[in-house]
Amino acid sequence: MFFFIALAAAGVLLGAAAHTTLPQFLLAGAVIGAWLLAFGVREGAGWLRHR
């Protein structure tokens, strides 16, 4: 079941990316990457503080 959900999600994301220009796609990827990095740093700092 997980494989089917992952495959469907990848299809939706790739389909959405195909309808955007390359600069928009790269900008969106950079924004998502920055958000994930900030989230990871925040979670890591919280884990160290409560250790």
Short mmCIF file of C-alpha atoms in Angstrom, two decimals:
data_model
loop_
_atom_site.label_atom_id
_atom_site.label_comp_id
_atom_site.label_asym_id
_atom_site.label_seq_id
_atom_site.Cartn_x
_atom_site.Cartn_y
_atom_site.Cartn_z
CA MET A 1 0.00 0.00 0.00
CA PHE A 2 2.84 2.40 0.84
CA PHE A 3 4.42 1.84 -2.58
CA PHE A 4 1.16 2.71 -4.33
CA ILE A 5 0.75 5.91 -2.31
CA ALA A 6 4.36 6.93 -2.95
CA LEU A 7 3.98 6.24 -6.67
CA ALA A 8 0.75 8.26 -6.86
CA ALA A 9 2.32 11.17 -4.95
CA ALA A 10 5.35 11.14 -7.25
CA GLY A 11 3.06 11.21 -10.29
CA VAL A 12 1.14 14.19 -8.95
CA LEU A 13 4.33 16.10 -8.11
CA LEU A 14 5.98 15.35 -11.43
CA GLY A 15 2.80 16.26 -13.27
CA ALA A 16 2.63 19.59 -11.47
CA ALA A 17 6.32 20.26 -12.15
CA ALA A 18 5.83 19.60 -15.86
CA HIS A 19 3.40 22.54 -16.09
CA THR A 20 5.75 25.12 -14.61
CA THR A 21 8.79 26.83 -16.04
CA LEU A 22 12.26 25.78 -14.93
CA PRO A 23 12.91 28.95 -12.85
CA GLN A 24 9.59 28.50 -11.00
CA PHE A 25 10.37 24.84 -10.37
CA LEU A 26 13.87 25.64 -9.07
CA LEU A 27 12.55 28.45 -6.87
CA ALA A 28 9.89 26.19 -5.38
CA GLY A 29 12.49 23.48 -4.78
CA ALA A 30 14.81 25.96 -3.07
CA VAL A 31 11.99 27.23 -0.85
CA ILE A 32 10.98 23.71 0.15
CA GLY A 33 14.61 22.74 0.75
CA ALA A 34 15.20 25.82 2.93
CA TRP A 35 12.06 25.08 4.94
CA LEU A 36 13.14 21.47 5.49
CA LEU A 37 16.62 22.59 6.50
CA ALA A 38 15.23 25.13 8.97
CA PHE A 39 12.88 22.50 10.38
CA GLY A 40 15.71 20.01 10.79
CA VAL A 41 17.95 22.55 12.52
CA ARG A 42 15.14 23.57 14.85
CA GLU A 43 14.32 19.98 15.73
CA GLY A 44 17.99 19.14 16.25
CA ALA A 45 18.47 22.14 18.54
CA GLY A 46 15.39 21.14 20.54
CA TRP A 47 16.68 17.60 20.84
CA LEU A 48 20.06 18.81 22.11
CA ARG A 49 18.43 21.19 24.59
CA HIS A 50 16.28 18.41 26.14
CA ARG A 51 19.05 15.83 26.21
#
